[in-house]
Tab-separated table of N, CA and C in Angstrom:
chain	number	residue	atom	x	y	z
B	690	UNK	N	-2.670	1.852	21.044
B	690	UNK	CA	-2.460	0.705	20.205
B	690	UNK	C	-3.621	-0.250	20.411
B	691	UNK	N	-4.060	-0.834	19.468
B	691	UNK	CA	-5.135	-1.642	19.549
B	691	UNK	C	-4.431	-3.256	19.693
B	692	UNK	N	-5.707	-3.317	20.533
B	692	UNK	CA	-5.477	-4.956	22.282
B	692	UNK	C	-4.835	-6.196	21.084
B	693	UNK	N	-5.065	-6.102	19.784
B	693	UNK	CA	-4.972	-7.319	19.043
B	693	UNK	C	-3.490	-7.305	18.589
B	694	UNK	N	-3.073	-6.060	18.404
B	694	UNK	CA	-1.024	-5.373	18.119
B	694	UNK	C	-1.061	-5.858	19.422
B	695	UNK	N	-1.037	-5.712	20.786
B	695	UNK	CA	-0.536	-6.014	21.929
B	695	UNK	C	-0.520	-7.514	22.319
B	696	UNK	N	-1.585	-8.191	22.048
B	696	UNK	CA	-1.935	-9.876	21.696
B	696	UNK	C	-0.804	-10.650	21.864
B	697	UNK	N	0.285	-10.267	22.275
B	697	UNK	CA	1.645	-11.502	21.786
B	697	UNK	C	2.025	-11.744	22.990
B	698	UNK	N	1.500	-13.276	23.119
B	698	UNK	CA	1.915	-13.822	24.098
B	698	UNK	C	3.412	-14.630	24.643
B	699	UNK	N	4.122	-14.921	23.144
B	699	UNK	CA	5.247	-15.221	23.017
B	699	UNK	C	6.212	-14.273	22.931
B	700	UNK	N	5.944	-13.095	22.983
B	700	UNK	CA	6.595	-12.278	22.699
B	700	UNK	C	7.828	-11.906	21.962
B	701	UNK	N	7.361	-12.485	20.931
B	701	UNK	CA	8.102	-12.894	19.680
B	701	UNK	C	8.129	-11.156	19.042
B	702	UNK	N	7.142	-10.347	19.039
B	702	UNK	CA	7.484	-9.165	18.141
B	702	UNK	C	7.174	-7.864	19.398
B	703	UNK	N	8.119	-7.769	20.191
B	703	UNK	CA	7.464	-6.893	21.021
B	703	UNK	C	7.923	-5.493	20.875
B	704	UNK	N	8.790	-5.086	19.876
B	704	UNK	CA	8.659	-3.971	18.907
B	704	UNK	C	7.828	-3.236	18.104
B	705	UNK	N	6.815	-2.182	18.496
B	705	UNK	CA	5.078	-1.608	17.531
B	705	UNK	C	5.727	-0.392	16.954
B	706	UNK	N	4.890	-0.137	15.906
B	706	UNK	CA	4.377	1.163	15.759
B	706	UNK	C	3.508	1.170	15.114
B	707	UNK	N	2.795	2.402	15.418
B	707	UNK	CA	1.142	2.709	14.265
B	707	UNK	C	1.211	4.105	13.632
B	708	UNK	N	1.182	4.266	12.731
B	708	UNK	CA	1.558	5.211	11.129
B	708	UNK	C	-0.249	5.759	11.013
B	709	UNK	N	-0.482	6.769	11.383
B	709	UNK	CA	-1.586	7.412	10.524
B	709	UNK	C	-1.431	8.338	9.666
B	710	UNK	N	-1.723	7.978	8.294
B	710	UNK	CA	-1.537	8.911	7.162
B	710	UNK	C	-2.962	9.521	6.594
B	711	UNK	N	-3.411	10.813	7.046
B	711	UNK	CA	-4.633	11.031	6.632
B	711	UNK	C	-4.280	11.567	4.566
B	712	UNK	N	-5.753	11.448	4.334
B	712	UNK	CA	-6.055	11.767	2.835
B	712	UNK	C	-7.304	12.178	3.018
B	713	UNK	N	-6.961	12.896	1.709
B	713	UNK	CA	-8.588	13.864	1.456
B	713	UNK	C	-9.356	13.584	1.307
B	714	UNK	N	-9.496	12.070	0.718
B	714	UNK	CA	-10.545	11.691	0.073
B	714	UNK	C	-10.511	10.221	0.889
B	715	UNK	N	-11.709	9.514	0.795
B	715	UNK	CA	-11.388	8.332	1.004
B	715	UNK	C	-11.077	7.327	-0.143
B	716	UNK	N	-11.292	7.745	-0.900
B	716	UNK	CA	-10.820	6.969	-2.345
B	716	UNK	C	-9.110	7.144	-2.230
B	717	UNK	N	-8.663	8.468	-2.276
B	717	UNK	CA	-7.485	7.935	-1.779
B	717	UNK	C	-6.839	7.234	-0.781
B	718	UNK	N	-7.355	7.267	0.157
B	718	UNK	CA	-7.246	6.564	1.313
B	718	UNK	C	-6.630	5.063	0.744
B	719	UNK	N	-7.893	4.644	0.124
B	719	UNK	CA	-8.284	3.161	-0.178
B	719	UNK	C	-6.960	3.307	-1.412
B	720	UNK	N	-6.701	3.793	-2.065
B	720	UNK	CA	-5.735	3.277	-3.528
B	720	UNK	C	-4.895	3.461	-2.662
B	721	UNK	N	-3.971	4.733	-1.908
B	721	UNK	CA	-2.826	4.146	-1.173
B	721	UNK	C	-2.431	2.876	-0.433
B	722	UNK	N	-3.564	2.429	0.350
B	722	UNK	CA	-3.596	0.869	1.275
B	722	UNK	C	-3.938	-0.297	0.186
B	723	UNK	N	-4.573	0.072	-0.943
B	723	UNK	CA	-4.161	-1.492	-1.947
B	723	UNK	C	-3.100	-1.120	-2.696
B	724	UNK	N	-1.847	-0.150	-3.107
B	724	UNK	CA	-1.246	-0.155	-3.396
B	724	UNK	C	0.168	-0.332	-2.655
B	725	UNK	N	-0.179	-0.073	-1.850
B	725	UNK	CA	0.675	-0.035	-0.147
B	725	UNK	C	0.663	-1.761	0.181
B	726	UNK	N	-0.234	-2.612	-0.108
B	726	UNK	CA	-0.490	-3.978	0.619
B	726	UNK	C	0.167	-5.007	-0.498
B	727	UNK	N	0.468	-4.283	-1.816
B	727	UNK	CA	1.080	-5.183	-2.699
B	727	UNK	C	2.497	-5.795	-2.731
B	728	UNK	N	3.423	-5.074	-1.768
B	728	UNK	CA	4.286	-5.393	-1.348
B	728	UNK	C	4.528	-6.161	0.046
B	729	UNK	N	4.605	-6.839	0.046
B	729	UNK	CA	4.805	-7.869	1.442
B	729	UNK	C	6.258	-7.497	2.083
B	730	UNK	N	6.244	-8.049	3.403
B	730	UNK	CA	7.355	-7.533	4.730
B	730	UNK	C	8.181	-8.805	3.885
B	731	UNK	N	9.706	-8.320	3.676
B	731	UNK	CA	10.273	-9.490	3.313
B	731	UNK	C	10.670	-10.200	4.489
B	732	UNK	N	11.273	-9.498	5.229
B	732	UNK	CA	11.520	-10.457	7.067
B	732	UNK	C	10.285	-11.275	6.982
B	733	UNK	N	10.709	-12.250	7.966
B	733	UNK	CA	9.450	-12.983	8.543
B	733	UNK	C	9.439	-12.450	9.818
B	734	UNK	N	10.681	-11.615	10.351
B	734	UNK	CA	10.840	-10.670	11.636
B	734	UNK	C	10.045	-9.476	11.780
B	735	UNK	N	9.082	-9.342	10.804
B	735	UNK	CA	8.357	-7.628	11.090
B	735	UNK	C	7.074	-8.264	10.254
B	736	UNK	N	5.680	-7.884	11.155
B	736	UNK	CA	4.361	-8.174	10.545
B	736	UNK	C	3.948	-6.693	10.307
B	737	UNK	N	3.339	-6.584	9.248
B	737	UNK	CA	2.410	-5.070	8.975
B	737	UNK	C	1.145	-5.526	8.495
B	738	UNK	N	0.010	-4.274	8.764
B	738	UNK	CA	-1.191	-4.869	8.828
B	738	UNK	C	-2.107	-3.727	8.302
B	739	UNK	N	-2.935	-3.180	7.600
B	739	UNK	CA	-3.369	-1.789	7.197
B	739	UNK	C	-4.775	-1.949	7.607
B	740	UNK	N	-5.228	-0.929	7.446
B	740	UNK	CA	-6.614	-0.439	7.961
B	740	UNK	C	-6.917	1.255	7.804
B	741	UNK	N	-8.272	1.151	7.506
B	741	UNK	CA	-8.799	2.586	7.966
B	741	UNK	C	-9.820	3.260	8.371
B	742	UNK	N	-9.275	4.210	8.928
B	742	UNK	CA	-9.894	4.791	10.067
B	742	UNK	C	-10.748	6.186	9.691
B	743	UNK	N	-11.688	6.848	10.457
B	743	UNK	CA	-12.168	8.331	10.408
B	743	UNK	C	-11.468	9.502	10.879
B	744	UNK	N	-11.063	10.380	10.223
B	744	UNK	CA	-9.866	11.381	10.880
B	744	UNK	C	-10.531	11.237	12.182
B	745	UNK	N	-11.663	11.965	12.762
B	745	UNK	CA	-11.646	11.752	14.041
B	745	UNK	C	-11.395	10.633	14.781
B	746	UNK	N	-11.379	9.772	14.264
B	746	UNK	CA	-10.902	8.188	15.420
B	746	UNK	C	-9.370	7.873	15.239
B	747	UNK	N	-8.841	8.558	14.970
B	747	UNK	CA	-7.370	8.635	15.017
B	747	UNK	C	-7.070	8.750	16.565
B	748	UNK	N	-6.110	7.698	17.059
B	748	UNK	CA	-6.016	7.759	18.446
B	748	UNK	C	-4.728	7.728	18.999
B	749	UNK	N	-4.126	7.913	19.944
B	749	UNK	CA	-2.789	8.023	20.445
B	749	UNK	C	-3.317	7.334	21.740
B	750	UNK	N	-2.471	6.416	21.618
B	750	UNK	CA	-2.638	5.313	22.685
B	750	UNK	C	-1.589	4.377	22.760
B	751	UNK	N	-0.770	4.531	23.718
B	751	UNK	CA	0.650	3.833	23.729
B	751	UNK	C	0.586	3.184	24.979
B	752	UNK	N	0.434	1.862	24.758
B	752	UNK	CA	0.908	0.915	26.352
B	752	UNK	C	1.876	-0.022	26.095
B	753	UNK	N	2.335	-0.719	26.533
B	753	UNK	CA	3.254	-1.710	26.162
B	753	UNK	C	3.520	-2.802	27.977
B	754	UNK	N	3.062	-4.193	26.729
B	754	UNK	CA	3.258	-5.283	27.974
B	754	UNK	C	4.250	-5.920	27.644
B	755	UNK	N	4.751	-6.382	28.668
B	755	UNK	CA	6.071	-7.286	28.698
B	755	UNK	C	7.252	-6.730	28.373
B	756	UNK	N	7.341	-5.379	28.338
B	756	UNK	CA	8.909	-4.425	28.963
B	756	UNK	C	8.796	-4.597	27.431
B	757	UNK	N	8.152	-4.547	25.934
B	757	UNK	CA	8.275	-4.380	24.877
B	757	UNK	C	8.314	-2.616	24.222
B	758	UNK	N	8.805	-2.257	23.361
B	758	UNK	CA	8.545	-1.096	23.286
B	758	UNK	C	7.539	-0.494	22.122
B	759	UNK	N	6.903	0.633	22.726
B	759	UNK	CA	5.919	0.540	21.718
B	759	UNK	C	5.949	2.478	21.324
B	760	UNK	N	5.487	2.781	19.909
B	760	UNK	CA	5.174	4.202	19.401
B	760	UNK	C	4.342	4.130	18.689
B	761	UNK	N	3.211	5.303	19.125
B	761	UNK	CA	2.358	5.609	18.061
B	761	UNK	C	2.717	7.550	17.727
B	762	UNK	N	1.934	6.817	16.422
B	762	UNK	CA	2.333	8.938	15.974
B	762	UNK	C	0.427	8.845	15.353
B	763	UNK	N	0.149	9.840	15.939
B	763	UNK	CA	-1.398	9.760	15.142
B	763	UNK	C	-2.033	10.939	15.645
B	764	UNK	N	-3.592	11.026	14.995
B	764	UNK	CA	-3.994	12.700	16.001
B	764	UNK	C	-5.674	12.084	16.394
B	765	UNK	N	-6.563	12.942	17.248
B	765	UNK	CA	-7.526	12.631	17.241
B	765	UNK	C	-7.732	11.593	18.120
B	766	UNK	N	-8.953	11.185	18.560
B	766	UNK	CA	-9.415	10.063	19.682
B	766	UNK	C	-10.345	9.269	18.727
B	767	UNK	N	-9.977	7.952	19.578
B	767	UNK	CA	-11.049	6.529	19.203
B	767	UNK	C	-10.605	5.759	18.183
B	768	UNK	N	-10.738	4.651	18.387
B	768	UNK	CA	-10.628	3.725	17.125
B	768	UNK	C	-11.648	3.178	15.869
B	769	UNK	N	-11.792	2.745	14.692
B	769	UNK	CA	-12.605	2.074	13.922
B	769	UNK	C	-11.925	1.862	12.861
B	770	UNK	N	-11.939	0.738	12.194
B	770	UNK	CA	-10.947	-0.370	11.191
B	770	UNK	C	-11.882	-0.456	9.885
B	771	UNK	N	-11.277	-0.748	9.152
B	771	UNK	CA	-12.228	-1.097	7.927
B	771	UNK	C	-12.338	-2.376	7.529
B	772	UNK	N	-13.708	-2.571	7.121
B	772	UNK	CA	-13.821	-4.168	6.418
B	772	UNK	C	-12.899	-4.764	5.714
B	773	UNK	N	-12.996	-5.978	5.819
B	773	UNK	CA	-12.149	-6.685	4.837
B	773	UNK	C	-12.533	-6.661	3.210
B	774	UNK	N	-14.142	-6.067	3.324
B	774	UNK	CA	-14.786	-6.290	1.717
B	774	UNK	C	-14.118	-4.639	1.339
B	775	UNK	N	-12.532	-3.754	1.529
B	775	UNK	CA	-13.045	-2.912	1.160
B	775	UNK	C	-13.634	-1.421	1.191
B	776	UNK	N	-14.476	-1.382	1.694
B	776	UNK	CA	-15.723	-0.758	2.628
B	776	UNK	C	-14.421	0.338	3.487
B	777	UNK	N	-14.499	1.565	2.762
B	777	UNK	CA	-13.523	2.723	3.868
B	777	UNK	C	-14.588	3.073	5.215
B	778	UNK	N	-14.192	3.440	6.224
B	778	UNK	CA	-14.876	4.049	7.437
B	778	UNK	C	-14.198	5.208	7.249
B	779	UNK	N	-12.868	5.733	6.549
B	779	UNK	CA	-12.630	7.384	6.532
B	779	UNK	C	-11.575	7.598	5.817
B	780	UNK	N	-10.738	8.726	5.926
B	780	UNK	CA	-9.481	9.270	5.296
B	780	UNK	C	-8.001	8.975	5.876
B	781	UNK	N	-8.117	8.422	6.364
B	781	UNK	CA	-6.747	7.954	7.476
B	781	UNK	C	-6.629	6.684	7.348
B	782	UNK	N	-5.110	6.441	6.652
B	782	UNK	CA	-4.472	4.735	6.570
B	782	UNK	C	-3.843	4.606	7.401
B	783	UNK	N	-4.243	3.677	8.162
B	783	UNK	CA	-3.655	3.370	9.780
B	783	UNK	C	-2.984	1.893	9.324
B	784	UNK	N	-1.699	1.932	9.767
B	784	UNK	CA	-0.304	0.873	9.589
B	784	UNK	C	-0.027	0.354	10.168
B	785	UNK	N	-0.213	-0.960	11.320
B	785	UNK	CA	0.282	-1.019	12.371
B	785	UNK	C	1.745	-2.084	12.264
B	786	UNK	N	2.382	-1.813	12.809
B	786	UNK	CA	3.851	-2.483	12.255
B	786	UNK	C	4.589	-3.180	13.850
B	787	UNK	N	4.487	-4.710	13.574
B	787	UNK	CA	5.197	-5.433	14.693
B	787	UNK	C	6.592	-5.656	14.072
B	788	UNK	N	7.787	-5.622	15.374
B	788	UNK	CA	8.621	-6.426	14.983
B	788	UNK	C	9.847	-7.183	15.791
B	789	UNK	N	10.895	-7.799	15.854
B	789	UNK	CA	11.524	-8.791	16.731
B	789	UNK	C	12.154	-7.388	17.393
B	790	UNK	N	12.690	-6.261	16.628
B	790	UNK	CA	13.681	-5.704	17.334
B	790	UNK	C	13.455	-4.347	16.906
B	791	UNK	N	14.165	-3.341	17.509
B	791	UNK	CA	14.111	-1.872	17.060
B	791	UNK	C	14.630	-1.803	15.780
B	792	UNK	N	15.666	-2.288	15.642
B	792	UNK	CA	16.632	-2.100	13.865
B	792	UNK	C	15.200	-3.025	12.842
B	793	UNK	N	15.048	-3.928	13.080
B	793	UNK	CA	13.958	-4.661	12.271
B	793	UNK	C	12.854	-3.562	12.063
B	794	UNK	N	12.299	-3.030	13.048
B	794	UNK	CA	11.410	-2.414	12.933
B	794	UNK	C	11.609	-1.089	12.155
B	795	UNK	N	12.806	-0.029	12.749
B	795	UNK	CA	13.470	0.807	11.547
B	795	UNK	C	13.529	0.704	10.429
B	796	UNK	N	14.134	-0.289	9.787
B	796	UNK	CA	14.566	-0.791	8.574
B	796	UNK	C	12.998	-0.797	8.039
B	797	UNK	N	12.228	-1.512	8.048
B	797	UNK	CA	10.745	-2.371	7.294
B	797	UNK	C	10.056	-0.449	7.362
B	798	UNK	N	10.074	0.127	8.469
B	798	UNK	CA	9.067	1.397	8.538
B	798	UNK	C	10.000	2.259	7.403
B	799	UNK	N	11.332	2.374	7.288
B	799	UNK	CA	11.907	3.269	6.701
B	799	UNK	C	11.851	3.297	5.489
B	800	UNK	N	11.767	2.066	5.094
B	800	UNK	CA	11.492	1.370	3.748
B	800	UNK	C	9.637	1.667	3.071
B	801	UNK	N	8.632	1.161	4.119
B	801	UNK	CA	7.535	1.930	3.954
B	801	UNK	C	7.262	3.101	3.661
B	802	UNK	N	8.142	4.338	4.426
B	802	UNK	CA	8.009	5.298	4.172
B	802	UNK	C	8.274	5.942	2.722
B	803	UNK	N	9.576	5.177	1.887
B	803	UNK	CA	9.790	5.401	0.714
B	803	UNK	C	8.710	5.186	-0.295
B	804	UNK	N	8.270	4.206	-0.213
B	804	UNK	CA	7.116	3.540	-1.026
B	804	UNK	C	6.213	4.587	-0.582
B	805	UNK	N	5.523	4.960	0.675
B	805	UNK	CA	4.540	6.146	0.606
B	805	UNK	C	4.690	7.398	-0.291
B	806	UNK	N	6.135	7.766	0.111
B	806	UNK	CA	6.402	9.406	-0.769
B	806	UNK	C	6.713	9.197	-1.830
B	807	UNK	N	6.424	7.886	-2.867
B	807	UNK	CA	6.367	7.454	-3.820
B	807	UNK	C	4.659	7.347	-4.891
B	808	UNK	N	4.089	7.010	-3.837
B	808	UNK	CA	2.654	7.118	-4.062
B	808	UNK	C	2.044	8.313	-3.836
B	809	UNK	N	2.197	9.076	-2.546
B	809	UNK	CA	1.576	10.339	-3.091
B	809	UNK	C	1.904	11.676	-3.576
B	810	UNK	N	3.478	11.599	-4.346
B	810	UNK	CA	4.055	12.279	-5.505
B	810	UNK	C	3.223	11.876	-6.871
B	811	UNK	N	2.892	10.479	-6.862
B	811	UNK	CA	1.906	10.142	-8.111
B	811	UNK	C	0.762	10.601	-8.226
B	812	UNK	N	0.040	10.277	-6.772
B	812	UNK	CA	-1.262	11.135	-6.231
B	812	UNK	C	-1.272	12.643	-6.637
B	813	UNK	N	-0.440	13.099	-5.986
B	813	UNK	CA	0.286	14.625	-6.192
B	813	UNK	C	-0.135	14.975	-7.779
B	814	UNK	N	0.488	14.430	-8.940
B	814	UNK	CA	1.199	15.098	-9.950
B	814	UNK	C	0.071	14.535	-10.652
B	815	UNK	N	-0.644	13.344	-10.511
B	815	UNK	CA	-1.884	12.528	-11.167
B	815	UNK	C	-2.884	12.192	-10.668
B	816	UNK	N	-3.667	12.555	-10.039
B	816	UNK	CA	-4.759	12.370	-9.551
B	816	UNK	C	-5.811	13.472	-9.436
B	817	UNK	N	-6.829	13.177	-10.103
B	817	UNK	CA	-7.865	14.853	-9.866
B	817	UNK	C	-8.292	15.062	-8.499
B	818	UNK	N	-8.751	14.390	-7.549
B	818	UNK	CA	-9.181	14.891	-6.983
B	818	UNK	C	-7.931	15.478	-5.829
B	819	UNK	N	-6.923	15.323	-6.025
B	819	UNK	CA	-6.068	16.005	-5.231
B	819	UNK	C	-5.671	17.489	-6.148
B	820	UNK	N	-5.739	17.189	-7.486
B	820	UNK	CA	-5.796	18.745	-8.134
B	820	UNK	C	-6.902	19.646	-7.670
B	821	UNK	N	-8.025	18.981	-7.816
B	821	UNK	CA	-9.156	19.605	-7.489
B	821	UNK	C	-8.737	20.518	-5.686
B	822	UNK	N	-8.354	19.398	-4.738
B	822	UNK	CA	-8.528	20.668	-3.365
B	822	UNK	C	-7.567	21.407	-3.844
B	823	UNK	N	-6.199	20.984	-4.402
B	823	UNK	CA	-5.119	22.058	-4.439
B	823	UNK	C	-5.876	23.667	-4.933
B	824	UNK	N	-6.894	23.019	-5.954
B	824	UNK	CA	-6.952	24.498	-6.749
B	824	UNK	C	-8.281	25.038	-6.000
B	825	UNK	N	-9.070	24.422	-5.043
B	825	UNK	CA	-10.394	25.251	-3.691
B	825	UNK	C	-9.451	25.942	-3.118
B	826	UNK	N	-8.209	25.269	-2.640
B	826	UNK	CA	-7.476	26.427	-1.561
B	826	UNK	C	-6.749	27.493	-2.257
């Protein structure tokens, strides 16, 4: 988990997780995370935050301070984030998700997850360049 998710000194959200969803492309990458960011956390109890990463800097790195609990699911070593202008560094939308409690945190990720297999069924059924690898392999 990256030092800035761990940052809480009040320990107001000491509930994490970090979501890496790789894509083929980085263009997809990027339309899932601005389509993904248009919806806001309705709690004020759960912060989410997107970014992306290079399949290889996909990292599994789980610590947790202050007896908070923390999960990552991801593959690969190292970290790197993407600009704010934009600007992909790779194929992997990295999610990082704070929140007050385990159910808070359930609820907001479970709910994310719908909205994902929502977007890349669209990706899926409309998008060329995901036709395109389907039909290389």
């Amino acid at each position: 988990m990256s030092r800035d998710v761990d940052a809480n000194e009040d320990g107001a959200f000491p509930c994490s997780l970090i979501l890496n969803v790789p894509f083929p492309t980085r263009r997809l990458s990027s339309i899932a995370m601005e389509a993904l960011a248009v919806d806001k956390e309705l709690s004020p109890l759960v912060q989410r935050r997107f970014s992306t990463i290079a399949p290889e800097a996909a990292a599994i790195i789980t610590t947790s301070s202050g007896g908070g609990s923390s999960i990552s699911t991801t593959t690969g070593t190292g970290l790197s984030t993407s600009t704010s202008q934009g600007i992909d560094d790779g194929y992997v939308l990295q999610i990082h998700y704070r929140a007050t409690t385990n159910r808070m945190l359930r609820v907001a990720v479970n709910s994310f997850m719908d909205s994902l297999a929502l977007i890349l069924e669209v990706m899926e059924k409309l998008d060329v360049d995901v036709l395109e690898a389907q039909n290389a392999d």
